[in-house]
């Protein structure tokens, strides 16, 4: 079963070991620019006055991502520093998409990205975006097919404009509907 979560819901989640030890909290999600998957989390200490831990948690070391916490086997799952959050040798640095315009390939302005929607599971990926439309409504738009992301724009297939959801409960249907549409009518890419 696929579970969808907003990226903002994952930040500030506690990171705990299987033994129940609190080892930090998620500060940021770092996505792999080429796959859209979560590469790692950067971590902060727990508590009101604690700052960044300058440590990272690679996705491959996450035991489970639940509604209340991120679970790891033990503290050895954490990287000693946060260098894993930087781009690899053959990868360019990622971009922050919050506040960036989302546009169809045909030029229709859909709105501004306010959050990412993550499909959780073995390999979590960005499944869509929360968008504030030009009418100032917040909707969840799935992404499928060729998507181009830059620091200025998220460019999506034209069919994306026809598939959205008002909440996470209906988001899975919007994702499947968009994928089905693109499979049967590739001209809408």
mmCIF file of C-alpha atoms in Angstrom:
data_model
loop_
_atom_site.group_PDB
_atom_site.id
_atom_site.type_symbol
_atom_site.label_atom_id
_atom_site.label_comp_id
_atom_site.label_asym_id
_atom_site.label_seq_id
_atom_site.Cartn_x
_atom_site.Cartn_y
_atom_site.Cartn_z
ATOM 1 C CA UNK A 1 0.000 0.000 0.000
ATOM 2 C CA UNK A 2 1.317 3.415 -0.941
ATOM 3 C CA UNK A 3 1.225 6.118 1.713
ATOM 4 C CA UNK A 4 1.588 9.758 0.781
ATOM 5 C CA UNK A 5 2.987 12.420 3.110
ATOM 6 C CA UNK A 6 3.850 16.057 2.659
ATOM 7 C CA UNK A 7 7.581 16.700 2.984
ATOM 8 C CA UNK A 8 6.769 19.278 5.658
ATOM 9 C CA UNK A 9 5.136 16.503 7.712
ATOM 10 C CA UNK A 10 8.387 14.537 7.706
ATOM 11 C CA UNK A 11 10.553 17.415 8.918
ATOM 12 C CA UNK A 12 10.742 17.682 12.695
ATOM 13 C CA UNK A 13 9.837 13.991 13.130
ATOM 14 C CA UNK A 14 11.938 12.392 15.865
ATOM 15 C CA UNK A 15 14.550 9.827 14.836
ATOM 16 C CA UNK A 16 14.513 6.906 17.257
ATOM 17 C CA UNK A 17 16.301 3.576 17.498
ATOM 18 C CA UNK A 18 14.576 0.198 17.768
ATOM 19 C CA UNK A 19 15.525 0.305 21.463
ATOM 20 C CA UNK A 20 13.578 3.583 21.859
ATOM 21 C CA UNK A 21 16.591 5.896 22.125
ATOM 22 C CA UNK A 22 15.953 9.418 20.778
ATOM 23 C CA UNK A 23 18.916 10.307 18.512
ATOM 24 C CA UNK A 24 17.679 13.501 16.810
ATOM 25 C CA UNK A 25 14.992 14.873 14.577
ATOM 26 C CA UNK A 26 14.670 15.366 10.826
ATOM 27 C CA UNK A 27 15.774 18.850 9.801
ATOM 28 C CA UNK A 28 15.621 18.605 5.995
ATOM 29 C CA UNK A 29 14.952 16.066 3.267
ATOM 30 C CA UNK A 30 17.613 15.790 0.572
ATOM 31 C CA UNK A 31 16.279 14.510 -2.745
ATOM 32 C CA UNK A 32 18.284 12.893 -5.519
ATOM 33 C CA UNK A 33 17.866 15.275 -8.453
ATOM 34 C CA UNK A 34 18.022 12.488 -11.059
ATOM 35 C CA UNK A 35 15.454 10.116 -9.521
ATOM 36 C CA UNK A 36 13.278 12.309 -7.312
ATOM 37 C CA UNK A 37 13.920 9.868 -4.448
ATOM 38 C CA UNK A 38 14.933 10.751 -0.905
ATOM 39 C CA UNK A 39 18.707 10.398 -0.626
ATOM 40 C CA UNK A 40 19.002 11.307 3.039
ATOM 41 C CA UNK A 41 17.779 13.430 5.910
ATOM 42 C CA UNK A 42 19.837 16.099 7.622
ATOM 43 C CA UNK A 43 19.343 16.049 11.373
ATOM 44 C CA UNK A 44 18.886 18.486 14.220
ATOM 45 C CA UNK A 45 19.015 17.892 17.932
ATOM 46 C CA UNK A 46 15.795 17.488 19.882
ATOM 47 C CA UNK A 47 14.484 20.308 21.988
ATOM 48 C CA UNK A 48 13.677 23.979 21.689
ATOM 49 C CA UNK A 49 17.237 25.308 21.823
ATOM 50 C CA UNK A 50 19.087 22.534 20.021
ATOM 51 C CA UNK A 51 20.625 23.268 16.647
ATOM 52 C CA UNK A 52 21.755 21.155 13.717
ATOM 53 C CA UNK A 53 23.653 17.961 14.520
ATOM 54 C CA UNK A 54 25.730 18.188 11.319
ATOM 55 C CA UNK A 55 24.956 14.497 10.782
ATOM 56 C CA UNK A 56 22.976 12.803 8.042
ATOM 57 C CA UNK A 57 20.777 9.745 7.885
ATOM 58 C CA UNK A 58 20.990 7.967 4.531
ATOM 59 C CA UNK A 59 17.664 6.569 3.339
ATOM 60 C CA UNK A 60 19.199 3.090 3.056
ATOM 61 C CA UNK A 61 19.759 3.195 6.841
ATOM 62 C CA UNK A 62 16.132 4.020 7.687
ATOM 63 C CA UNK A 63 14.348 1.037 9.202
ATOM 64 C CA UNK A 64 10.863 2.601 8.942
ATOM 65 C CA UNK A 65 9.160 5.920 8.295
ATOM 66 C CA UNK A 66 5.936 6.141 10.218
ATOM 67 C CA UNK A 67 3.333 8.764 11.011
ATOM 68 C CA UNK A 68 5.062 9.690 14.280
ATOM 69 C CA UNK A 69 8.779 8.948 13.867
ATOM 70 C CA UNK A 70 11.663 7.810 11.696
ATOM 71 C CA UNK A 71 13.099 4.572 13.048
ATOM 72 C CA UNK A 72 16.678 3.305 12.721
ATOM 73 C CA UNK A 73 18.248 0.112 14.054
ATOM 74 C CA UNK A 74 20.731 1.961 16.278
ATOM 75 C CA UNK A 75 22.773 5.164 16.425
ATOM 76 C CA UNK A 76 25.357 3.626 14.048
ATOM 77 C CA UNK A 77 22.838 4.252 11.246
ATOM 78 C CA UNK A 78 23.743 7.954 11.360
ATOM 79 C CA UNK A 79 26.593 9.346 9.282
ATOM 80 C CA UNK A 80 29.360 11.031 11.287
ATOM 81 C CA UNK A 81 28.905 14.269 9.333
ATOM 82 C CA UNK A 82 26.391 15.749 6.900
ATOM 83 C CA UNK A 83 28.570 15.504 3.755
ATOM 84 C CA UNK A 84 26.126 12.894 2.364
ATOM 85 C CA UNK A 85 23.630 15.738 1.963
ATOM 86 C CA UNK A 86 25.825 17.444 -0.652
ATOM 87 C CA UNK A 87 25.803 16.578 -4.345
ATOM 88 C CA UNK A 88 27.877 13.589 -5.490
ATOM 89 C CA UNK A 89 30.814 13.938 -7.864
ATOM 90 C CA UNK A 90 28.702 13.569 -11.015
ATOM 91 C CA UNK A 91 25.614 15.313 -9.675
ATOM 92 C CA UNK A 92 24.765 18.965 -9.679
ATOM 93 C CA UNK A 93 23.424 20.520 -6.517
ATOM 94 C CA UNK A 94 19.686 20.214 -6.063
ATOM 95 C CA UNK A 95 17.331 23.138 -6.025
ATOM 96 C CA UNK A 96 14.692 24.211 -3.566
ATOM 97 C CA UNK A 97 11.318 24.101 -5.321
ATOM 98 C CA UNK A 98 9.327 25.895 -2.631
ATOM 99 C CA UNK A 99 7.981 29.137 -4.061
ATOM 100 C CA UNK A 100 8.788 28.096 -7.637
ATOM 101 C CA UNK A 101 6.182 28.399 -10.421
ATOM 102 C CA UNK A 102 4.679 25.185 -11.800
ATOM 103 C CA UNK A 103 3.823 25.339 -15.494
ATOM 104 C CA UNK A 104 2.633 22.866 -18.130
ATOM 105 C CA UNK A 105 4.707 22.242 -21.240
ATOM 106 C CA UNK A 106 1.995 24.098 -23.157
ATOM 107 C CA UNK A 107 2.543 27.202 -21.020
ATOM 108 C CA UNK A 108 -0.418 27.066 -18.618
ATOM 109 C CA UNK A 109 0.470 28.619 -15.242
ATOM 110 C CA UNK A 110 -0.755 26.219 -12.538
ATOM 111 C CA UNK A 111 0.493 28.112 -9.498
ATOM 112 C CA UNK A 112 3.359 28.083 -7.008
ATOM 113 C CA UNK A 113 4.850 25.084 -5.206
ATOM 114 C CA UNK A 114 4.235 25.200 -1.439
ATOM 115 C CA UNK A 115 5.270 21.633 -0.501
ATOM 116 C CA UNK A 116 6.326 18.301 -1.994
ATOM 117 C CA UNK A 117 4.213 15.153 -1.679
ATOM 118 C CA UNK A 118 6.304 12.052 -1.018
ATOM 119 C CA UNK A 119 5.267 8.498 -1.825
ATOM 120 C CA UNK A 120 6.691 6.518 1.085
ATOM 121 C CA UNK A 121 7.784 2.917 0.919
ATOM 122 C CA UNK A 122 10.990 1.074 0.101
ATOM 123 C CA UNK A 123 12.047 3.804 -2.301
ATOM 124 C CA UNK A 124 10.313 7.084 -1.414
ATOM 125 C CA UNK A 125 9.979 9.533 -4.279
ATOM 126 C CA UNK A 126 8.370 12.871 -4.991
ATOM 127 C CA UNK A 127 4.907 11.920 -6.277
ATOM 128 C CA UNK A 128 3.620 15.467 -6.643
ATOM 129 C CA UNK A 129 3.455 18.944 -5.226
ATOM 130 C CA UNK A 130 1.142 20.995 -3.091
ATOM 131 C CA UNK A 131 0.434 24.058 -5.218
ATOM 132 C CA UNK A 132 -1.159 27.385 -4.445
ATOM 133 C CA UNK A 133 -3.148 28.039 -7.607
ATOM 134 C CA UNK A 134 -3.561 31.411 -9.272
ATOM 135 C CA UNK A 135 -7.027 31.451 -7.610
ATOM 136 C CA UNK A 136 -5.230 31.161 -4.207
ATOM 137 C CA UNK A 137 -6.485 27.617 -3.512
ATOM 138 C CA UNK A 138 -4.184 24.841 -2.308
ATOM 139 C CA UNK A 139 -4.351 21.622 -4.327
ATOM 140 C CA UNK A 140 -2.188 18.524 -4.616
ATOM 141 C CA UNK A 141 -0.917 17.878 -8.149
ATOM 142 C CA UNK A 142 0.660 14.553 -9.072
ATOM 143 C CA UNK A 143 3.755 14.367 -11.242
ATOM 144 C CA UNK A 144 4.288 11.686 -13.843
ATOM 145 C CA UNK A 145 5.985 11.520 -17.186
ATOM 146 C CA UNK A 146 8.788 13.902 -18.044
ATOM 147 C CA UNK A 147 9.159 16.583 -15.370
ATOM 148 C CA UNK A 148 11.793 19.310 -15.491
ATOM 149 C CA UNK A 149 12.804 21.020 -12.254
ATOM 150 C CA UNK A 150 14.927 24.155 -11.977
ATOM 151 C CA UNK A 151 15.298 26.932 -9.459
ATOM 152 C CA UNK A 152 12.820 28.999 -11.490
ATOM 153 C CA UNK A 153 10.185 26.541 -12.696
ATOM 154 C CA UNK A 154 8.731 23.056 -12.449
ATOM 155 C CA UNK A 155 7.652 22.038 -15.950
ATOM 156 C CA UNK A 156 5.056 19.234 -16.118
ATOM 157 C CA UNK A 157 3.050 17.468 -18.860
ATOM 158 C CA UNK A 158 -0.084 19.308 -20.035
ATOM 159 C CA UNK A 159 -2.365 16.564 -18.624
ATOM 160 C CA UNK A 160 -1.211 17.436 -15.083
ATOM 161 C CA UNK A 161 -3.560 20.443 -15.099
ATOM 162 C CA UNK A 162 -6.554 18.069 -15.295
ATOM 163 C CA UNK A 163 -5.573 15.897 -12.309
ATOM 164 C CA UNK A 164 -5.429 17.191 -8.772
ATOM 165 C CA UNK A 165 -6.754 16.439 -5.299
ATOM 166 C CA UNK A 166 -7.858 18.570 -2.403
ATOM 167 C CA UNK A 167 -6.258 16.308 0.209
ATOM 168 C CA UNK A 168 -3.937 13.335 0.646
ATOM 169 C CA UNK A 169 -6.941 10.967 0.816
ATOM 170 C CA UNK A 170 -7.764 11.640 -2.848
ATOM 171 C CA UNK A 171 -4.193 12.095 -4.026
ATOM 172 C CA UNK A 172 -3.608 8.422 -4.908
ATOM 173 C CA UNK A 173 -6.575 8.499 -7.286
ATOM 174 C CA UNK A 174 -5.209 11.644 -8.952
ATOM 175 C CA UNK A 175 -1.793 9.964 -9.380
ATOM 176 C CA UNK A 176 -3.294 6.845 -10.981
ATOM 177 C CA UNK A 177 -5.609 8.904 -13.178
ATOM 178 C CA UNK A 178 -2.716 11.008 -14.501
ATOM 179 C CA UNK A 179 -0.523 7.956 -15.144
ATOM 180 C CA UNK A 180 -3.373 6.212 -16.953
ATOM 181 C CA UNK A 181 -4.023 9.302 -19.071
ATOM 182 C CA UNK A 182 -0.357 9.582 -20.063
ATOM 183 C CA UNK A 183 -0.201 5.855 -20.914
ATOM 184 C CA UNK A 184 -3.231 6.083 -23.206
ATOM 185 C CA UNK A 185 -2.584 9.525 -24.678
ATOM 186 C CA UNK A 186 1.175 10.223 -24.757
ATOM 187 C CA UNK A 187 0.545 13.407 -26.782
ATOM 188 C CA UNK A 188 -0.503 15.068 -23.512
ATOM 189 C CA UNK A 189 3.099 14.985 -22.310
#
